[in-house]
Tab-separated table of C-alpha atoms and ligand atoms in Angstrom:
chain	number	residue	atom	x	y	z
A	1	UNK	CA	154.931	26.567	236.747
A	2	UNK	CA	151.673	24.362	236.819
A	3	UNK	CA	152.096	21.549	234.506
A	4	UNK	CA	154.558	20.125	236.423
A	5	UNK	CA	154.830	16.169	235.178
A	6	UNK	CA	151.994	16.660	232.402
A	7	UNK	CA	153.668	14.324	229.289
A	8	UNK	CA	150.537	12.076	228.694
A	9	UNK	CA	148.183	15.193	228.513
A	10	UNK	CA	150.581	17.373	226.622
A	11	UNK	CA	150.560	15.171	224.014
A	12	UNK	CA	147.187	15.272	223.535
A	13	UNK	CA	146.971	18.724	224.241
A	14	UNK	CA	144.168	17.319	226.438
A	15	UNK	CA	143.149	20.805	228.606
A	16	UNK	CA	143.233	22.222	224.996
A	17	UNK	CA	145.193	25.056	226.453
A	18	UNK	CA	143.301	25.673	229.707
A	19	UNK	CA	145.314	25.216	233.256
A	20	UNK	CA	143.799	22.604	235.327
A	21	UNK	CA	145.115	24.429	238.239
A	22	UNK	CA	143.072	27.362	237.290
A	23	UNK	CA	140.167	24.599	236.534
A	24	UNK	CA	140.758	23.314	240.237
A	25	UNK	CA	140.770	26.389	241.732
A	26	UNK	CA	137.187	27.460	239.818
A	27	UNK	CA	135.098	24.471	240.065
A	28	UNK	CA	137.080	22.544	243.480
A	29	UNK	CA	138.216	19.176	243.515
A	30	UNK	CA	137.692	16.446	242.859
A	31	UNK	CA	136.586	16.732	239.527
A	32	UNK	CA	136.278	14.677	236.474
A	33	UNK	CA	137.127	17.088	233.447
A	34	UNK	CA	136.558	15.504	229.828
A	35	UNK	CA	138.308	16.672	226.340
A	36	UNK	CA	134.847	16.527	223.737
A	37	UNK	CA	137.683	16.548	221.333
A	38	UNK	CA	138.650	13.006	222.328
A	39	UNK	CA	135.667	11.527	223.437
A	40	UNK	CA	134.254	12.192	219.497
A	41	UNK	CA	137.582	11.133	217.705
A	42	UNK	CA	137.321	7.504	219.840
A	43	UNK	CA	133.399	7.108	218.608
A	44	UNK	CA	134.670	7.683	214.871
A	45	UNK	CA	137.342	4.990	215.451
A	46	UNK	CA	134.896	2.530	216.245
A	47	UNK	CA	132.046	3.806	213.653
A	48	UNK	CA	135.027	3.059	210.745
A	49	UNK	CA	136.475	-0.208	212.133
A	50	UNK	CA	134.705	-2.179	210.245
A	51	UNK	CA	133.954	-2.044	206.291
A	52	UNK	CA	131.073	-4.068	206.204
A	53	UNK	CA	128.072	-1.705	205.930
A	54	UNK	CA	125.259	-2.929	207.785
A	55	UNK	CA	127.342	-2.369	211.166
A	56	UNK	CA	125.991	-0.251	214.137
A	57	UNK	CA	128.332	0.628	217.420
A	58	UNK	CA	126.153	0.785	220.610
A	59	UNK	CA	127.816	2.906	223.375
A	60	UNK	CA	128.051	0.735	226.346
A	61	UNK	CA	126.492	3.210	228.817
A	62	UNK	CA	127.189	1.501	232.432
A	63	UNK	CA	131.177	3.261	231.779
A	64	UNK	CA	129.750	6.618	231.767
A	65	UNK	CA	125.795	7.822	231.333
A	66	UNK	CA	125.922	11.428	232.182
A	67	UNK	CA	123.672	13.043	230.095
A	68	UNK	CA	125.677	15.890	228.058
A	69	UNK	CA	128.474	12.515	226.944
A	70	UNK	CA	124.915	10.530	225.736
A	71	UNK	CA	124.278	13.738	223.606
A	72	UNK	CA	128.020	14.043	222.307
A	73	UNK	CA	127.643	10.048	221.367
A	74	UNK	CA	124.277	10.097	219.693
A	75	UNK	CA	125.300	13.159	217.794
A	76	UNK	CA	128.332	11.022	216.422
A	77	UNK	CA	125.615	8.469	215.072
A	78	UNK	CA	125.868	5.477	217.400
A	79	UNK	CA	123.397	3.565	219.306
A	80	UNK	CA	123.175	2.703	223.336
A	81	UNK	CA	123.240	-0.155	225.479
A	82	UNK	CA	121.140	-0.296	228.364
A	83	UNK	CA	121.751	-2.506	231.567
A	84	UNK	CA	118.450	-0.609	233.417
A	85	UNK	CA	115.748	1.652	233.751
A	86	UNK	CA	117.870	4.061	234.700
A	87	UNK	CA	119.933	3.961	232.178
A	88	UNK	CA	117.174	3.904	229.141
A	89	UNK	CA	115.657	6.739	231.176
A	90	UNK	CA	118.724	8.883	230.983
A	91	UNK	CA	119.261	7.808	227.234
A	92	UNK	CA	115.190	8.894	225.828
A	93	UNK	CA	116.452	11.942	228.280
A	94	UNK	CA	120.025	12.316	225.693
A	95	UNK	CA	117.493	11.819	222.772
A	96	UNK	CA	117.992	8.262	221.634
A	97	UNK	CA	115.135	7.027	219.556
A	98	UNK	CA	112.899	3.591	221.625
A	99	UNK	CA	114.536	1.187	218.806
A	100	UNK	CA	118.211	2.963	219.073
A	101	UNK	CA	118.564	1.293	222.622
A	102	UNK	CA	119.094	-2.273	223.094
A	103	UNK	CA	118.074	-3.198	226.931
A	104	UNK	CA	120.696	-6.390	228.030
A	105	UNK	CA	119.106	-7.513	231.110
A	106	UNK	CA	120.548	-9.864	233.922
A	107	UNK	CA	118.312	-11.201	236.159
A	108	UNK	CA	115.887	-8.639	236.194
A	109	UNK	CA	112.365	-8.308	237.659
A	110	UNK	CA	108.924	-8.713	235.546
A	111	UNK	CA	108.346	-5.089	236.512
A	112	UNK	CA	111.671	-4.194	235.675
A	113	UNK	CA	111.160	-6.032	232.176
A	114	UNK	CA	107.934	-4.705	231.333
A	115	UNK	CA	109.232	-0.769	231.944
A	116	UNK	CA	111.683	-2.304	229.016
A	117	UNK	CA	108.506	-3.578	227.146
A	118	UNK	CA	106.351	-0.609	227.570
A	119	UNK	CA	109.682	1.742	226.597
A	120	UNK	CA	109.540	0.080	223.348
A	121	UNK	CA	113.618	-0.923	223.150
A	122	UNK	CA	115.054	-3.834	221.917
A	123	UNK	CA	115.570	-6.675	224.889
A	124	UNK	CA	117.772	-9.442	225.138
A	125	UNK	CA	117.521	-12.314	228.066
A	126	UNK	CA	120.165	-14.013	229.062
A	127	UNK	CA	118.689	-17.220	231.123
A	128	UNK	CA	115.626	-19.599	230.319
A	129	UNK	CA	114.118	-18.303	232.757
A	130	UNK	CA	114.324	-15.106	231.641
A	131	UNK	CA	112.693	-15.707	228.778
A	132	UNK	CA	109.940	-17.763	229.749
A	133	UNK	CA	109.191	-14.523	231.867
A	134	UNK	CA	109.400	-12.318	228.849
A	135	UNK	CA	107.105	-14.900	226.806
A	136	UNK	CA	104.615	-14.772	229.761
A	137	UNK	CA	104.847	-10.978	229.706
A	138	UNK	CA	104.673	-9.696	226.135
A	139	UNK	CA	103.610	-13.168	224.329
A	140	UNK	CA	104.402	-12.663	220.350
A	141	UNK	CA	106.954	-10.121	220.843
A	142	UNK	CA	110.540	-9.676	219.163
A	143	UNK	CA	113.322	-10.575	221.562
A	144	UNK	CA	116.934	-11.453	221.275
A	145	UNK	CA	119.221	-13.714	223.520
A	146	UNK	CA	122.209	-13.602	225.104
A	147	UNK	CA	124.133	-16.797	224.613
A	148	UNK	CA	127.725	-17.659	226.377
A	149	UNK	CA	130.553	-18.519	223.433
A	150	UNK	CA	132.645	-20.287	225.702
A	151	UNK	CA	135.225	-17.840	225.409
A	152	UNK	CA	135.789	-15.643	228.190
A	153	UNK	CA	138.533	-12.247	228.471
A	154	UNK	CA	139.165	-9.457	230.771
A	155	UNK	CA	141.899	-7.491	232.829
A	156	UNK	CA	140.488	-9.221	236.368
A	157	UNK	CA	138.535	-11.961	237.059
A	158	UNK	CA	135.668	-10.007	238.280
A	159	UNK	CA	134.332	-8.840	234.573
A	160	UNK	CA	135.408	-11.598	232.473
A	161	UNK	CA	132.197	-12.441	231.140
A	162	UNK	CA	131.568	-15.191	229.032
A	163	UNK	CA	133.581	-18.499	229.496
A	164	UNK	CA	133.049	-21.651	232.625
A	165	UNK	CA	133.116	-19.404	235.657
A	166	UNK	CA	130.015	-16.697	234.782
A	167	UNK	CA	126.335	-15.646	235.544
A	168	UNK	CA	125.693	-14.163	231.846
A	169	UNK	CA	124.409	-16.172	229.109
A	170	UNK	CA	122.990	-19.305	227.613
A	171	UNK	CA	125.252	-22.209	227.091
A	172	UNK	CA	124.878	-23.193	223.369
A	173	UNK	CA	123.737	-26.671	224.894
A	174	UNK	CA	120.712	-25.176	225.559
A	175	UNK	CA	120.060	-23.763	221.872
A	176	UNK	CA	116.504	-26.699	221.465
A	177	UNK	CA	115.207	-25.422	224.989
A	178	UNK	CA	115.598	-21.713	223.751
A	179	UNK	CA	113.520	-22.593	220.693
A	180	UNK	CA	111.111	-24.177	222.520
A	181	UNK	CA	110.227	-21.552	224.671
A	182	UNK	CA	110.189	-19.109	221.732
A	183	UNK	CA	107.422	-21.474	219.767
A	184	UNK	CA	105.562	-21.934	222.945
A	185	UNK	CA	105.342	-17.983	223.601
A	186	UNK	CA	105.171	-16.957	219.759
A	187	UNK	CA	108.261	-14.906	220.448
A	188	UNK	CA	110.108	-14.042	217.021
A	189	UNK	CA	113.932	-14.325	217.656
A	190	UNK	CA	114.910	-11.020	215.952
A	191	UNK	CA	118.828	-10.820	217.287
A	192	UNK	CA	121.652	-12.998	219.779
A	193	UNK	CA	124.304	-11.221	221.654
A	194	UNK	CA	127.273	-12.082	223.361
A	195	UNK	CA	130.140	-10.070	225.774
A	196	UNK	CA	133.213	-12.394	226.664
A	197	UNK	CA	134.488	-9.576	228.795
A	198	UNK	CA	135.828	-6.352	229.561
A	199	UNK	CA	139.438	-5.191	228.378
A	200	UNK	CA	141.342	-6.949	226.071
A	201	UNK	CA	144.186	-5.367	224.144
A	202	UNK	CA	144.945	-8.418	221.675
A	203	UNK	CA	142.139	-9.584	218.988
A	204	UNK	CA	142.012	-13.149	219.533
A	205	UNK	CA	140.082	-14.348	222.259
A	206	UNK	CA	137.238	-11.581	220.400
A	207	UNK	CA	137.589	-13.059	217.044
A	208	UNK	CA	137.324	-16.817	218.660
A	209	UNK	CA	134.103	-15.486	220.568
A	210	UNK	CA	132.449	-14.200	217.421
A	211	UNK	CA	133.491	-17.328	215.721
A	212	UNK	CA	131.393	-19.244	217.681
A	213	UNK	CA	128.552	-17.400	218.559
A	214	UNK	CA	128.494	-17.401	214.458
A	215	UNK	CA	127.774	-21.087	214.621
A	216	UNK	CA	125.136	-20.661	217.137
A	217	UNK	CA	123.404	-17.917	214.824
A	218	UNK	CA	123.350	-20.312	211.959
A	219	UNK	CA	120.801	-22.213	214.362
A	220	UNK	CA	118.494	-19.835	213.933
A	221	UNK	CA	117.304	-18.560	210.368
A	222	UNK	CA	116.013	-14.917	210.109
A	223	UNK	CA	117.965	-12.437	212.473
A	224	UNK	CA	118.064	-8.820	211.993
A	225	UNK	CA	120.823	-8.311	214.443
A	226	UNK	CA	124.359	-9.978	216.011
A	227	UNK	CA	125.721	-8.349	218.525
A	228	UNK	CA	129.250	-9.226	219.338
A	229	UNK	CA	129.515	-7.235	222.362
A	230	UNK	CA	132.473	-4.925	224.027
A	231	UNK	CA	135.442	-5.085	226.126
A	232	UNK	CA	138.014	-2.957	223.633
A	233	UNK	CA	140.704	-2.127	225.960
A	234	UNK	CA	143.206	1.310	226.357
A	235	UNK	CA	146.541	1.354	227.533
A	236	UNK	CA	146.147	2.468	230.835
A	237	UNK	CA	150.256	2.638	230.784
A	238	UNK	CA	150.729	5.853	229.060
A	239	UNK	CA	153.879	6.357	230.507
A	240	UNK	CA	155.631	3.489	229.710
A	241	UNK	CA	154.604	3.295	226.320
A	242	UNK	CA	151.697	0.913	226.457
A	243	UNK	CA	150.762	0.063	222.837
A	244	UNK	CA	147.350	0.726	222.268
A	245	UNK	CA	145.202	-2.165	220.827
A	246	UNK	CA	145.059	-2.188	217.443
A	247	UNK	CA	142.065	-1.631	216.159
A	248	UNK	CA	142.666	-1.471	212.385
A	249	UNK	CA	143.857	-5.100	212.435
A	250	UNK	CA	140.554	-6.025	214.766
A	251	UNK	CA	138.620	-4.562	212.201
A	252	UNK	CA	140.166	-6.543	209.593
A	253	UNK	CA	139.509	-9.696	211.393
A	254	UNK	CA	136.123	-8.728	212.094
A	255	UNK	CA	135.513	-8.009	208.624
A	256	UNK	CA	137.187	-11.294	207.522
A	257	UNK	CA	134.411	-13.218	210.013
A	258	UNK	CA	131.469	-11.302	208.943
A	259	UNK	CA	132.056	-12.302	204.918
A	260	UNK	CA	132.538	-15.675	205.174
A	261	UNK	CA	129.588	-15.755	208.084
A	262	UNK	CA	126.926	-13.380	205.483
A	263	UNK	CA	127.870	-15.488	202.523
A	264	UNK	CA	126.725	-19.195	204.269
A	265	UNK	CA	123.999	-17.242	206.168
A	266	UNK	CA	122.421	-16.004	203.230
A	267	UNK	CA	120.525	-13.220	204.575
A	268	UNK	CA	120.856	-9.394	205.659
A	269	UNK	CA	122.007	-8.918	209.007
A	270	UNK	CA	123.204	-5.779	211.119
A	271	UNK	CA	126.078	-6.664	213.200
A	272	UNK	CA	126.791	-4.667	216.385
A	273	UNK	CA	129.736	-4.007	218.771
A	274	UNK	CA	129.240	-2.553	222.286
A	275	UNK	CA	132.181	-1.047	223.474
A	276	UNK	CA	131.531	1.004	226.775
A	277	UNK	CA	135.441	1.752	228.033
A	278	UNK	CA	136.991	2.573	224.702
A	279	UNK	CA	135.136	5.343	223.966
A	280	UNK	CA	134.756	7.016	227.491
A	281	UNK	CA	137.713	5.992	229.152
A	282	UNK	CA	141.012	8.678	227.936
A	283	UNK	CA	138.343	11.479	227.198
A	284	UNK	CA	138.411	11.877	231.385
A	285	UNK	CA	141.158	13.456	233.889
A	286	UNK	CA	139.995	13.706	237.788
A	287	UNK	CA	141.917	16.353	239.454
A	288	UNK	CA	142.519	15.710	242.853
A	289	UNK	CA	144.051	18.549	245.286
A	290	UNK	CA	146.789	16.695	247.817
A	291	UNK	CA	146.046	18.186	251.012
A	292	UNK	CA	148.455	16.127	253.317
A	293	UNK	CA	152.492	14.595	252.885
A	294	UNK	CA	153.845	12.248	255.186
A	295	UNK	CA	156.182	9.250	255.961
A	296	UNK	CA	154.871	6.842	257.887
A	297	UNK	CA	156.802	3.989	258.753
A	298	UNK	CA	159.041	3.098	255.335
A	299	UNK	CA	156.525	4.660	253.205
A	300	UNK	CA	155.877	8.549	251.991
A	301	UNK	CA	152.076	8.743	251.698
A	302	UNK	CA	150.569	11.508	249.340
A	303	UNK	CA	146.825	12.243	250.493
A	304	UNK	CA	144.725	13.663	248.366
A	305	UNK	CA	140.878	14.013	247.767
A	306	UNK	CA	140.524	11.710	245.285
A	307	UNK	CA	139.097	8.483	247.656
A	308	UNK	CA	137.514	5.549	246.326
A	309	UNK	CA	134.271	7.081	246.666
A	310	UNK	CA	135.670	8.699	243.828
A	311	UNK	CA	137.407	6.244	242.004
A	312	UNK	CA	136.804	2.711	242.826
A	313	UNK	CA	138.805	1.044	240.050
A	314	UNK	CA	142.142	0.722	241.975
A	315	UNK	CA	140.412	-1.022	245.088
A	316	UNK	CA	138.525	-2.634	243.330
A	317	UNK	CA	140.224	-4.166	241.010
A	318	UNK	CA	143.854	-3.338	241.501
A	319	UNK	CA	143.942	-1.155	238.880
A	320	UNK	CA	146.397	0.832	237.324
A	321	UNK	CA	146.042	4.675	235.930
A	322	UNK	CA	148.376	7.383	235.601
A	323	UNK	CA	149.094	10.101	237.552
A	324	UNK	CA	150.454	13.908	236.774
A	325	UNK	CA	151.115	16.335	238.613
A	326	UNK	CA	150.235	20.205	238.465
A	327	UNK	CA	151.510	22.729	240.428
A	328	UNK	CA	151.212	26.177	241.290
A	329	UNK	CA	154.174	27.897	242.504
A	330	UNK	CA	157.488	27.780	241.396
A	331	UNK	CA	158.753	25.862	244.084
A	332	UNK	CA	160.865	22.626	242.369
A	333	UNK	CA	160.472	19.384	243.567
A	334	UNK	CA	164.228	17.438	244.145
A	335	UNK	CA	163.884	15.068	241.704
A	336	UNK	CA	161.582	11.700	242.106
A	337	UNK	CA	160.838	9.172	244.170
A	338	UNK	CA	158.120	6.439	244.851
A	339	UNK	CA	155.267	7.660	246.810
A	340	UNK	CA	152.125	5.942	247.913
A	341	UNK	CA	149.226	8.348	246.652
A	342	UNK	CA	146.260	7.482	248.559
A	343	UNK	CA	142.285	8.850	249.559
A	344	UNK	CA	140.151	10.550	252.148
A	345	UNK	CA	138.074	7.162	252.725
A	346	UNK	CA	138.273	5.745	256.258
A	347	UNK	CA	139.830	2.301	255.249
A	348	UNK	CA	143.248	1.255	254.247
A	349	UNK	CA	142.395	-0.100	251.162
A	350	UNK	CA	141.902	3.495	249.815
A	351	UNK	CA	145.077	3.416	247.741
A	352	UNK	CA	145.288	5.051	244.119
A	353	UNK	CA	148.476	4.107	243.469
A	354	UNK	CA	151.129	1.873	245.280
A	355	UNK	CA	154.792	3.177	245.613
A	356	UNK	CA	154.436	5.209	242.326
A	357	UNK	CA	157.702	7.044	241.022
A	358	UNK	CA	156.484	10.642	240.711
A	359	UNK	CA	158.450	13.773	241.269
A	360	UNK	CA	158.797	14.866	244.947
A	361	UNK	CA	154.698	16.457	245.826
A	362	UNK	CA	153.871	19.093	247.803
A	363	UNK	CA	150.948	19.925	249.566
A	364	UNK	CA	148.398	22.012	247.896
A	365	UNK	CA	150.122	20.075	244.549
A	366	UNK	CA	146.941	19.240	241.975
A	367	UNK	CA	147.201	15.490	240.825
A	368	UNK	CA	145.458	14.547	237.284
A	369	UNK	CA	144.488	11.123	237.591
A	370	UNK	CA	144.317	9.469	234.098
A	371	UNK	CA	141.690	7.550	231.797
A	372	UNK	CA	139.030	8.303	233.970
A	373	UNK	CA	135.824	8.483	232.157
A	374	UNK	CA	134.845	4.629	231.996
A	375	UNK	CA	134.014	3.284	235.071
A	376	UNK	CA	134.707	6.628	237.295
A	377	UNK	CA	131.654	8.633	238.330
A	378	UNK	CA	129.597	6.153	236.955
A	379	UNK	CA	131.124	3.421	240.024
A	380	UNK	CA	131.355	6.539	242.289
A	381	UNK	CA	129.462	6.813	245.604
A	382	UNK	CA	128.275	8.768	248.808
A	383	UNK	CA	130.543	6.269	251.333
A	384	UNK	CA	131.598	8.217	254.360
A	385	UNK	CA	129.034	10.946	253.283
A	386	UNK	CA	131.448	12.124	250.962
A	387	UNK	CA	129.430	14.248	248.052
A	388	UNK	CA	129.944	13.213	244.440
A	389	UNK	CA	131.731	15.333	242.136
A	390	UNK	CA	131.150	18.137	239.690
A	391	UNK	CA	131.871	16.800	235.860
A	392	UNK	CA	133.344	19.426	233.358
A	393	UNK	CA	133.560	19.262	229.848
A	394	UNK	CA	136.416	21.541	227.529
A	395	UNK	CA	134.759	21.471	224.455
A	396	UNK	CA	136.203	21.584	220.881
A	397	UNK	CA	136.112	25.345	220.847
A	398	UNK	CA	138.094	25.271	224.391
A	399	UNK	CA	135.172	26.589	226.307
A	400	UNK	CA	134.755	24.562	229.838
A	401	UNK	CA	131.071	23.850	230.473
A	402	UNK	CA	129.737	22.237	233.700
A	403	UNK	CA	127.903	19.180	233.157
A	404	UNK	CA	126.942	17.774	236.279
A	405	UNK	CA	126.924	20.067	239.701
A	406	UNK	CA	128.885	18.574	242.565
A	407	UNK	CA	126.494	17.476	245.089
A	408	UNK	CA	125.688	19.187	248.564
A	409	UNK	CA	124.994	18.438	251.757
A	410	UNK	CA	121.481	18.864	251.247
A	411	UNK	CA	121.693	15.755	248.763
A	412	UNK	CA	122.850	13.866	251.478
A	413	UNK	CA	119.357	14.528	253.333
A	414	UNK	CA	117.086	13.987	250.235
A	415	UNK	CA	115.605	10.955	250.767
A	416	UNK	CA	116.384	10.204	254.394
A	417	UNK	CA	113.100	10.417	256.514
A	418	UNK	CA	113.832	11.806	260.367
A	419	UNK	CA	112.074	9.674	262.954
A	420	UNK	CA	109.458	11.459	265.836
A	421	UNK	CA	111.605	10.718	268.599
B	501	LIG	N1	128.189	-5.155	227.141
B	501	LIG	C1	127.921	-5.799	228.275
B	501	LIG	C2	126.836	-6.759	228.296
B	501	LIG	C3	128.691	-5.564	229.423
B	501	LIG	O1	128.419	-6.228	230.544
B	501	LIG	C4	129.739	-4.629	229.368
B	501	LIG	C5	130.573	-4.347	230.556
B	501	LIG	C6	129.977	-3.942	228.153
B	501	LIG	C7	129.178	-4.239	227.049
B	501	LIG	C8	131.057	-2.907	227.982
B	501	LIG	O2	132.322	-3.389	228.234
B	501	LIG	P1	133.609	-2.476	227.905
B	501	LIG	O3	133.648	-2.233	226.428
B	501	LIG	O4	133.433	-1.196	228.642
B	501	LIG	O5	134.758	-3.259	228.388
B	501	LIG	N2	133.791	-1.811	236.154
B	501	LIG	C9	134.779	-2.568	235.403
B	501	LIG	C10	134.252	-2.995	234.061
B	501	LIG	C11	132.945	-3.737	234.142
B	501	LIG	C12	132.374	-4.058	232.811
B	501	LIG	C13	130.993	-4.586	232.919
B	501	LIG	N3	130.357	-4.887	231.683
B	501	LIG	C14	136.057	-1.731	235.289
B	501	LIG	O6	136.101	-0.630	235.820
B	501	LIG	O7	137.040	-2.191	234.712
């Protein structure tokens, strides 16, 4: 048997022919696999949204930084996002270029801002106080800000970004203050950026956002760069037919806002997007071996090993992804029925998927848990001293290559120092 309940993934002939049983069984679960395939087609969508030609797409690397997905999206010609040192570390490390990385800070330390100055990346502050400490720190150097349009979107309250009820930005009000500290730090204002927000699977809240952050860059004469930030959604509803958002008619729009923008403007600038989930989130299946059935109470629990330490989307933010189901043996499951699929985590929150409708699951059963790659390992963690996974890539020629070795227990121990008791 093996692909049991495997629709989504058949499709798009995702294991490109390889059984993620047989992938289960050779690297263990859990384990994040990704299709290169996919993950390349979704950075050429975005590279050919938009007509306009001075337009750049900057990988959003906070959904997914492991190294060998940084070199797959540089060699596709985009740029990166950086919310870190970490994360420009990891992307000089994937070979992006100092100037190909634009470093978004929140509320960040002077040391933390000067490894940003002394890396040589483009930086963007997103408070007053922010900038007066970048004046104070590199006096006469570019910077660009990070101003709040007013217009906020997202699929939970927690990462709607932009809007009344959020840390990021600078409220337009604040535009002469902003100018003032740039003049009295002989800063030169080379870019403004905005985010309003992560997944949105209409245009309009987007093209309202870039509408007025627009007005606010007419305020300021002499940019090289806009950046009108991510939050492209997917359909994380595969199986009922969620429509994906369109992102022909975006571009359009886009397009529309740019020309009439350049033409009153009057001067070259590049305008950016920086979409972290839409590339990296369907190039990623976690398979996760269920190692215990049971009813308890009114409910059929399916445990598995796929805990929140492996996934924390769904606890987090009640969120939705598929689930298929792989199976070895030729055993047949008597039709379907709604199961709770849950974690190894200690806590009762560590749900995957509430009173789901799959066909009847067996133990030893290998569950592919969909649209994993944003947000997954990148939010994963050691809770309950559980190690991290292994990552996988199938690349385009089919060949499976490990790109990140599941941790041991000796990880665990690495930076713990042992008292003299
Ligand atoms: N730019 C900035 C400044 C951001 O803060 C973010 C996401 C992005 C770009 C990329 O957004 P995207 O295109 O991926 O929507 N952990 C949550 C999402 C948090 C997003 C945080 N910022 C989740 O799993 O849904």
């Amino acid at each position: 048997m093996s692909k049991l309940y495997s629709r989504v993934t058949d499709e798009m002939n995702y294991f490109e022919g390889k059984d993620p049983v047989a992938l289960a069984k050779e690297y263990q679960t859990p384990l994040y696999v990704y299709n290169e395939r996919i993950l390349r087609q979704r950075c050429r969508d975005l590279k050919n949204m938009v007509k306009y030609p001075n337009f750049v797409v900057d990988y959003s690397a906070k959904a997914n930084c492991n190294l060998a997905f940084l070199q797959i999206v540089k060699s596709e010609g985009l740029e990166v996002d950086a919310m870190s040192p970490g994360e420009i570390y990891v992307e000089r490390q994937a070979g992006f270029a100092p100037e190909e990385i634009f470093y978004i800070g929140n509320n960040v330390s002077a040391e933390e801002m000067q490894y940003a100055i002394d890396a040589g990346v483009h930086i963007s502050v997103d408070s007053l106080s922010q900038l007066e400490q970048f004046g104070q720190l590199a006096p006469g150097h570019e910077v660009a800000v990070r101003f709040n349009p007013g217009v906020g979107a997202g699929h939970h309250e927690k990462v709607v970004t932009a809007g009344k009820k959020t840390k990021f930005g600078i409220e337009p009000k604040y535009i002469p203050q902003v100018k003032e500290l740039l003049k009295k730090y002989n800063l030169k204002l080379i870019g403004i950026n905005q985010h309003i927000g992560s997944l949105f699977m209409t245009g309009e809240a987007f093209t309202a956002s870039i509408g007025a952050l627009f007005e606010i860059a007419k305020q300021f004469p002499g940019l090289k760069f806009i950046d009108m930030g991510g939050g492209f959604g997917i359909p994380y509803r595969k199986e009922e037919g969620e429509a994906p958002l369109d992102i022909k008619e975006l571009g359009e729009a886009i397009d529309r806002a740019i020309s009439a923008f350049v033409k009153e403007y009057g001067e070259q600038v590049t305008f950016r997007i920086e979409p972290g989930r839409y590339i990296s989130a369907e190039c990623s299946v976690i398979l996760s071996r269920v190692h215990s059935v049971k009813q308890n109470h009114d409910k059929k629990y399916v445990g598995c090993d796929c805990g929140f330490n492996v996934l924390q989307r769904p606890i987090m933010y009640d969120s939705y992804h598929g689930i298929e189901v792989y199976r070895e043996s030729e055993q047949p499951s008597k039709g379907t029925e709604a199961v709770t699929v849950v974690g190894n985590i200690c806590e009762s929150g560590d749900i995957l998927a509430k009173d789901r409708v799959l066909p009847e699951i067996f133990k030893g059963d290998v569950l592919g848990i969909l649209d994993a790659g944003a947000y997954g390992f990148t939010m994963a963690s050691n809770y309950n001293n559980r190690l991290r996974p292994a990552e996988v890539l199938i690349r385009e020629n089919g060949e499976v290559v490990l790109i990140r070795e599941r941790e041991t227990l000796d990880d665990l121990m690495r930076h713990m120092i042992p008292l003299n008791v």
